[in-house]
PDB file of C-alpha atoms in Angstrom:
ATOM      1  CA  UNK A 271      -0.030  -0.033  -0.015  1.00 73.00           C
ATOM      2  CA  UNK A 272       1.266   3.534  -0.864  1.00 84.00           C
ATOM      3  CA  UNK A 273       0.180   7.024   0.147  1.00 90.00           C
ATOM      4  CA  UNK A 274       0.399   8.957  -3.085  1.00 92.00           C
ATOM      5  CA  UNK A 275       0.546  12.664  -3.494  1.00 91.00           C
ATOM      6  CA  UNK A 276       0.128  14.171  -6.933  1.00 91.00           C
ATOM      7  CA  UNK A 277       1.497  17.573  -7.671  1.00 90.00           C
ATOM      8  CA  UNK A 278       0.176  19.019 -10.987  1.00 89.00           C
ATOM      9  CA  UNK A 279      -0.337  22.211 -12.892  1.00 87.00           C
ATOM     10  CA  UNK A 280      -3.666  23.165 -14.354  1.00 85.00           C
ATOM     11  CA  UNK A 281      -5.156  20.077 -15.937  1.00 86.00           C
ATOM     12  CA  UNK A 282      -8.658  18.893 -16.733  1.00 86.00           C
ATOM     13  CA  UNK A 283      -8.056  15.415 -15.388  1.00 86.00           C
ATOM     14  CA  UNK A 284      -9.133  14.597 -11.803  1.00 88.00           C
ATOM     15  CA  UNK A 285      -6.702  12.879  -9.492  1.00 89.00           C
ATOM     16  CA  UNK A 286      -7.184   9.188  -9.279  1.00 89.00           C
ATOM     17  CA  UNK A 287      -9.208   7.775  -6.358  1.00 92.00           C
ATOM     18  CA  UNK A 288      -7.198   7.710  -3.168  1.00 92.00           C
ATOM     19  CA  UNK A 289      -4.556  10.040  -4.471  1.00 93.00           C
ATOM     20  CA  UNK A 290      -3.946  13.261  -2.633  1.00 91.00           C
ATOM     21  CA  UNK A 291      -3.559  16.204  -5.017  1.00 89.00           C
ATOM     22  CA  UNK A 292      -1.712  19.454  -4.401  1.00 86.00           C
ATOM     23  CA  UNK A 293      -1.991  21.676  -7.448  1.00 85.00           C
ATOM     24  CA  UNK A 294      -0.227  24.808  -8.625  1.00 88.00           C
ATOM     25  CA  UNK A 295      -0.753  27.264 -11.407  1.00 89.00           C
ATOM     26  CA  UNK A 296       2.942  28.108 -11.801  1.00 90.00           C
ATOM     27  CA  UNK A 297       6.284  26.400 -11.488  1.00 90.00           C
ATOM     28  CA  UNK A 298       6.907  28.264  -8.233  1.00 92.00           C
ATOM     29  CA  UNK A 299       3.594  27.180  -6.785  1.00 92.00           C
ATOM     30  CA  UNK A 300       4.295  23.640  -7.768  1.00 92.00           C
ATOM     31  CA  UNK A 301       7.782  23.845  -6.137  1.00 92.00           C
ATOM     32  CA  UNK A 302       6.139  25.151  -2.917  1.00 91.00           C
ATOM     33  CA  UNK A 303       3.636  22.240  -3.157  1.00 89.00           C
ATOM     34  CA  UNK A 304       6.425  19.729  -3.448  1.00 91.00           C
ATOM     35  CA  UNK A 305       8.422  21.241  -0.551  1.00 89.00           C
ATOM     36  CA  UNK A 306       5.428  20.522   1.717  1.00 86.00           C
ATOM     37  CA  UNK A 307       5.634  16.767   1.255  1.00 89.00           C
ATOM     38  CA  UNK A 308       9.101  15.894  -0.093  1.00 92.00           C
ATOM     39  CA  UNK A 309      10.726  15.492   3.321  1.00 90.00           C
ATOM     40  CA  UNK A 310       8.190  12.748   4.241  1.00 91.00           C
ATOM     41  CA  UNK A 311       8.490  11.058   0.809  1.00 94.00           C
ATOM     42  CA  UNK A 312      10.222   7.714   0.123  1.00 95.00           C
ATOM     43  CA  UNK A 313      10.052   7.904  -3.673  1.00 97.00           C
ATOM     44  CA  UNK A 314       9.503  10.852  -5.994  1.00 96.00           C
ATOM     45  CA  UNK A 315       8.673  10.397  -9.646  1.00 97.00           C
ATOM     46  CA  UNK A 316       9.009  13.483 -11.731  1.00 94.00           C
ATOM     47  CA  UNK A 317       7.060  12.497 -14.922  1.00 91.00           C
ATOM     48  CA  UNK A 318       6.786  15.889 -16.635  1.00 84.00           C
ATOM     49  CA  UNK A 319       8.752  19.108 -16.430  1.00 79.00           C
ATOM     50  CA  UNK A 320       7.224  22.540 -15.854  1.00 84.00           C
ATOM     51  CA  UNK A 321       8.305  25.355 -18.174  1.00 88.00           C
ATOM     52  CA  UNK A 322      12.045  26.217 -17.995  1.00 90.00           C
ATOM     53  CA  UNK A 323      11.326  30.003 -17.924  1.00 95.00           C
ATOM     54  CA  UNK A 324       8.575  32.338 -16.811  1.00 94.00           C
ATOM     55  CA  UNK A 325       7.756  36.018 -17.355  1.00 94.00           C
ATOM     56  CA  UNK A 326       9.695  38.098 -14.798  1.00 95.00           C
ATOM     57  CA  UNK A 327       6.915  40.607 -14.221  1.00 93.00           C
ATOM     58  CA  UNK A 328       3.407  39.333 -14.689  1.00 90.00           C
ATOM     59  CA  UNK A 329       0.937  42.050 -15.455  1.00 92.00           C
ATOM     60  CA  UNK A 330      -2.242  42.055 -13.299  1.00 94.00           C
ATOM     61  CA  UNK A 331      -4.149  43.537 -16.171  1.00 96.00           C
ATOM     62  CA  UNK A 332      -4.379  43.026 -19.910  1.00 94.00           C
ATOM     63  CA  UNK A 333      -1.473  44.488 -21.821  1.00 90.00           C
ATOM     64  CA  UNK A 334      -3.300  46.502 -24.562  1.00 90.00           C
ATOM     65  CA  UNK A 335      -1.788  47.183 -27.975  1.00 89.00           C
ATOM     66  CA  UNK A 336      -1.312  50.726 -29.122  1.00 89.00           C
ATOM     67  CA  UNK A 337      -1.208  52.167 -32.579  1.00 91.00           C
ATOM     68  CA  UNK A 338       2.424  53.201 -32.194  1.00 91.00           C
ATOM     69  CA  UNK A 339       3.665  49.847 -30.892  1.00 87.00           C
ATOM     70  CA  UNK A 340       4.433  46.866 -33.229  1.00 90.00           C
ATOM     71  CA  UNK A 341       6.122  44.689 -30.678  1.00 91.00           C
ATOM     72  CA  UNK A 342       6.615  44.089 -26.948  1.00 91.00           C
ATOM     73  CA  UNK A 343       9.578  42.600 -25.144  1.00 92.00           C
ATOM     74  CA  UNK A 344       9.136  40.361 -22.146  1.00 93.00           C
ATOM     75  CA  UNK A 345      11.946  39.407 -19.837  1.00 97.00           C
ATOM     76  CA  UNK A 346      12.110  35.733 -18.925  1.00 97.00           C
ATOM     77  CA  UNK A 347      13.674  34.335 -15.785  1.00 97.00           C
ATOM     78  CA  UNK A 348      14.552  30.670 -15.026  1.00 95.00           C
ATOM     79  CA  UNK A 349      11.996  28.698 -13.139  1.00 95.00           C
ATOM     80  CA  UNK A 350      13.081  26.367 -10.277  1.00 93.00           C
ATOM     81  CA  UNK A 351      14.190  22.869 -11.431  1.00 94.00           C
ATOM     82  CA  UNK A 352      11.952  20.955  -8.979  1.00 94.00           C
ATOM     83  CA  UNK A 353      13.351  17.463  -9.877  1.00 95.00           C
ATOM     84  CA  UNK A 354      16.936  18.610  -9.613  1.00 96.00           C
ATOM     85  CA  UNK A 355      16.369  20.429  -6.367  1.00 95.00           C
ATOM     86  CA  UNK A 356      14.830  17.185  -4.872  1.00 96.00           C
ATOM     87  CA  UNK A 357      17.589  14.961  -6.447  1.00 96.00           C
ATOM     88  CA  UNK A 358      20.377  17.250  -4.864  1.00 96.00           C
ATOM     89  CA  UNK A 359      18.839  17.304  -1.322  1.00 95.00           C
ATOM     90  CA  UNK A 360      21.374  16.299   1.354  1.00 93.00           C
ATOM     91  CA  UNK A 361      18.807  15.548   4.081  1.00 92.00           C
ATOM     92  CA  UNK A 362      15.495  13.576   3.703  1.00 92.00           C
ATOM     93  CA  UNK A 363      16.206  12.922   0.056  1.00 96.00           C
ATOM     94  CA  UNK A 364      13.692  10.443  -1.491  1.00 97.00           C
ATOM     95  CA  UNK A 365      14.649   7.857  -4.189  1.00 97.00           C
ATOM     96  CA  UNK A 366      14.274  10.124  -7.154  1.00 97.00           C
ATOM     97  CA  UNK A 367      13.109   9.170 -10.638  1.00 98.00           C
ATOM     98  CA  UNK A 368      12.964  11.389 -13.769  1.00 97.00           C
ATOM     99  CA  UNK A 369      11.884  11.190 -17.364  1.00 96.00           C
ATOM    100  CA  UNK A 370      13.754  12.306 -20.510  1.00 96.00           C
ATOM    101  CA  UNK A 371      11.666  13.010 -23.657  1.00 93.00           C
ATOM    102  CA  UNK A 372      14.256  13.034 -26.356  1.00 94.00           C
ATOM    103  CA  UNK A 373      14.189  13.189 -30.167  1.00 93.00           C
ATOM    104  CA  UNK A 374      17.902  12.537 -30.873  1.00 95.00           C
ATOM    105  CA  UNK A 375      20.876  11.100 -28.904  1.00 96.00           C
ATOM    106  CA  UNK A 376      18.376   9.929 -26.397  1.00 95.00           C
ATOM    107  CA  UNK A 377      20.709   7.700 -24.386  1.00 96.00           C
ATOM    108  CA  UNK A 378      23.367  10.262 -24.152  1.00 97.00           C
ATOM    109  CA  UNK A 379      20.899  13.007 -23.128  1.00 97.00           C
ATOM    110  CA  UNK A 380      19.122  10.883 -20.587  1.00 97.00           C
ATOM    111  CA  UNK A 381      22.407   9.807 -18.890  1.00 97.00           C
ATOM    112  CA  UNK A 382      23.553  13.446 -18.754  1.00 97.00           C
ATOM    113  CA  UNK A 383      20.242  14.505 -17.139  1.00 96.00           C
ATOM    114  CA  UNK A 384      20.521  11.700 -14.654  1.00 98.00           C
ATOM    115  CA  UNK A 385      23.960  12.892 -13.550  1.00 97.00           C
ATOM    116  CA  UNK A 386      23.085  16.629 -13.686  1.00 97.00           C
ATOM    117  CA  UNK A 387      19.989  16.266 -11.577  1.00 97.00           C
ATOM    118  CA  UNK A 388      21.401  13.501  -9.272  1.00 97.00           C
ATOM    119  CA  UNK A 389      18.593  11.063 -10.043  1.00 98.00           C
ATOM    120  CA  UNK A 390      18.556   7.447  -9.037  1.00 98.00           C
ATOM    121  CA  UNK A 391      16.782   6.386 -12.254  1.00 98.00           C
ATOM    122  CA  UNK A 392      15.792   8.056 -15.516  1.00 98.00           C
ATOM    123  CA  UNK A 393      13.213   6.761 -18.026  1.00 98.00           C
ATOM    124  CA  UNK A 394      13.995   7.592 -21.626  1.00 97.00           C
ATOM    125  CA  UNK A 395      11.160   8.173 -24.043  1.00 94.00           C
ATOM    126  CA  UNK A 396      11.902   8.505 -27.754  1.00 92.00           C
ATOM    127  CA  UNK A 397       9.432  11.212 -28.721  1.00 92.00           C
ATOM    128  CA  UNK A 398      10.509  11.376 -32.331  1.00 93.00           C
ATOM    129  CA  UNK A 399       8.636   8.173 -33.209  1.00 91.00           C
ATOM    130  CA  UNK A 400       4.945   8.502 -34.320  1.00 90.00           C
ATOM    131  CA  UNK A 401       3.867   5.026 -33.227  1.00 93.00           C
ATOM    132  CA  UNK A 402       4.680   5.688 -29.542  1.00 93.00           C
ATOM    133  CA  UNK A 403       4.677   8.439 -26.979  1.00 86.00           C
ATOM    134  CA  UNK A 404       2.606  11.573 -26.862  1.00 85.00           C
ATOM    135  CA  UNK A 405       0.167  10.836 -29.540  1.00 84.00           C
ATOM    136  CA  UNK A 406      -0.307   7.177 -28.950  1.00 91.00           C
ATOM    137  CA  UNK A 407      -1.754   4.760 -26.529  1.00 94.00           C
ATOM    138  CA  UNK A 408       1.552   2.862 -26.623  1.00 96.00           C
ATOM    139  CA  UNK A 409       5.011   3.560 -25.537  1.00 96.00           C
ATOM    140  CA  UNK A 410       8.503   1.988 -25.362  1.00 96.00           C
ATOM    141  CA  UNK A 411      10.987   3.115 -22.727  1.00 97.00           C
ATOM    142  CA  UNK A 412      14.524   2.394 -21.511  1.00 97.00           C
ATOM    143  CA  UNK A 413      15.511   2.947 -17.925  1.00 98.00           C
ATOM    144  CA  UNK A 414      19.003   3.906 -16.765  1.00 98.00           C
ATOM    145  CA  UNK A 415      20.800   4.308 -13.377  1.00 96.00           C
ATOM    146  CA  UNK A 416      24.279   5.669 -12.697  1.00 95.00           C
ATOM    147  CA  UNK A 417      25.783   2.362 -13.771  1.00 94.00           C
ATOM    148  CA  UNK A 418      23.912   2.162 -17.098  1.00 91.00           C
ATOM    149  CA  UNK A 419      20.962   0.453 -18.612  1.00 90.00           C
ATOM    150  CA  UNK A 420      18.699  -1.110 -16.061  1.00 92.00           C
ATOM    151  CA  UNK A 421      15.705  -2.269 -18.184  1.00 97.00           C
ATOM    152  CA  UNK A 422      13.970  -1.807 -21.539  1.00 97.00           C
ATOM    153  CA  UNK A 423      10.200  -2.237 -22.042  1.00 97.00           C
ATOM    154  CA  UNK A 424       9.244  -2.930 -25.658  1.00 97.00           C
ATOM    155  CA  UNK A 425       6.274  -1.241 -27.315  1.00 97.00           C
ATOM    156  CA  UNK A 426       3.113  -1.877 -25.350  1.00 97.00           C
ATOM    157  CA  UNK A 427       0.183   0.001 -23.810  1.00 97.00           C
ATOM    158  CA  UNK A 428       1.044   2.930 -21.586  1.00 95.00           C
ATOM    159  CA  UNK A 429      -0.818   1.276 -18.742  1.00 95.00           C
ATOM    160  CA  UNK A 430       1.482  -1.861 -18.999  1.00 97.00           C
ATOM    161  CA  UNK A 431       4.499   0.367 -19.206  1.00 97.00           C
ATOM    162  CA  UNK A 432       3.376   2.223 -16.033  1.00 95.00           C
ATOM    163  CA  UNK A 433       2.815  -0.968 -14.146  1.00 96.00           C
ATOM    164  CA  UNK A 434       6.303  -2.297 -15.255  1.00 97.00           C
ATOM    165  CA  UNK A 435       7.951   0.950 -14.266  1.00 97.00           C
ATOM    166  CA  UNK A 436       6.297   1.102 -10.825  1.00 95.00           C
ATOM    167  CA  UNK A 437       7.374  -2.585 -10.113  1.00 96.00           C
ATOM    168  CA  UNK A 438      10.897  -1.780 -11.225  1.00 97.00           C
ATOM    169  CA  UNK A 439      11.062   1.514  -9.194  1.00 97.00           C
ATOM    170  CA  UNK A 440       9.907  -0.232  -6.073  1.00 95.00           C
ATOM    171  CA  UNK A 441      12.317  -3.060  -6.591  1.00 95.00           C
ATOM    172  CA  UNK A 442      15.397  -0.718  -7.192  1.00 96.00           C
ATOM    173  CA  UNK A 443      14.402   1.703  -4.404  1.00 95.00           C
ATOM    174  CA  UNK A 444      14.136  -1.135  -1.927  1.00 93.00           C
ATOM    175  CA  UNK A 445      17.833  -2.164  -2.674  1.00 88.00           C
ATOM    176  CA  UNK A 446      18.971   1.344  -1.951  1.00 79.00           C
TER     177      UNK A 446
END
């Protein structure tokens, strides 16, 4: 049995039954939500990244166009990297799993992300393929740890992939 907390941005999907949901409308709000429960978490799975950047100054009102202005410049600032911040915790660090959606040099990029964010596992998705991934009910993934390839799950339904991944994550986390 697991107590599950889902932290998500604005989505139209309800949290699954029995899952506690802490939502945020921005990367900063999501980070604060994660901060609340991460110290009491055994395993954190970061399945999707929030935007890398946000507008520095959000206008509380509509920015109207004028006849004498053809463009506008917005200054962007870096959002917190929630997964990397959790992965680099020195105290109360959960077993941390990330995902890498890649279109080229997938294995290289996934392993680099694993190291840079100090993750325990990373799940590589090849999002360049049309028959799996974002626009399909199927997927195929490869899982790496710091020593290399841990597992590969051939093309199958996303539900099966999810079940296989959770079983693998629990097994590997238990060893650590």
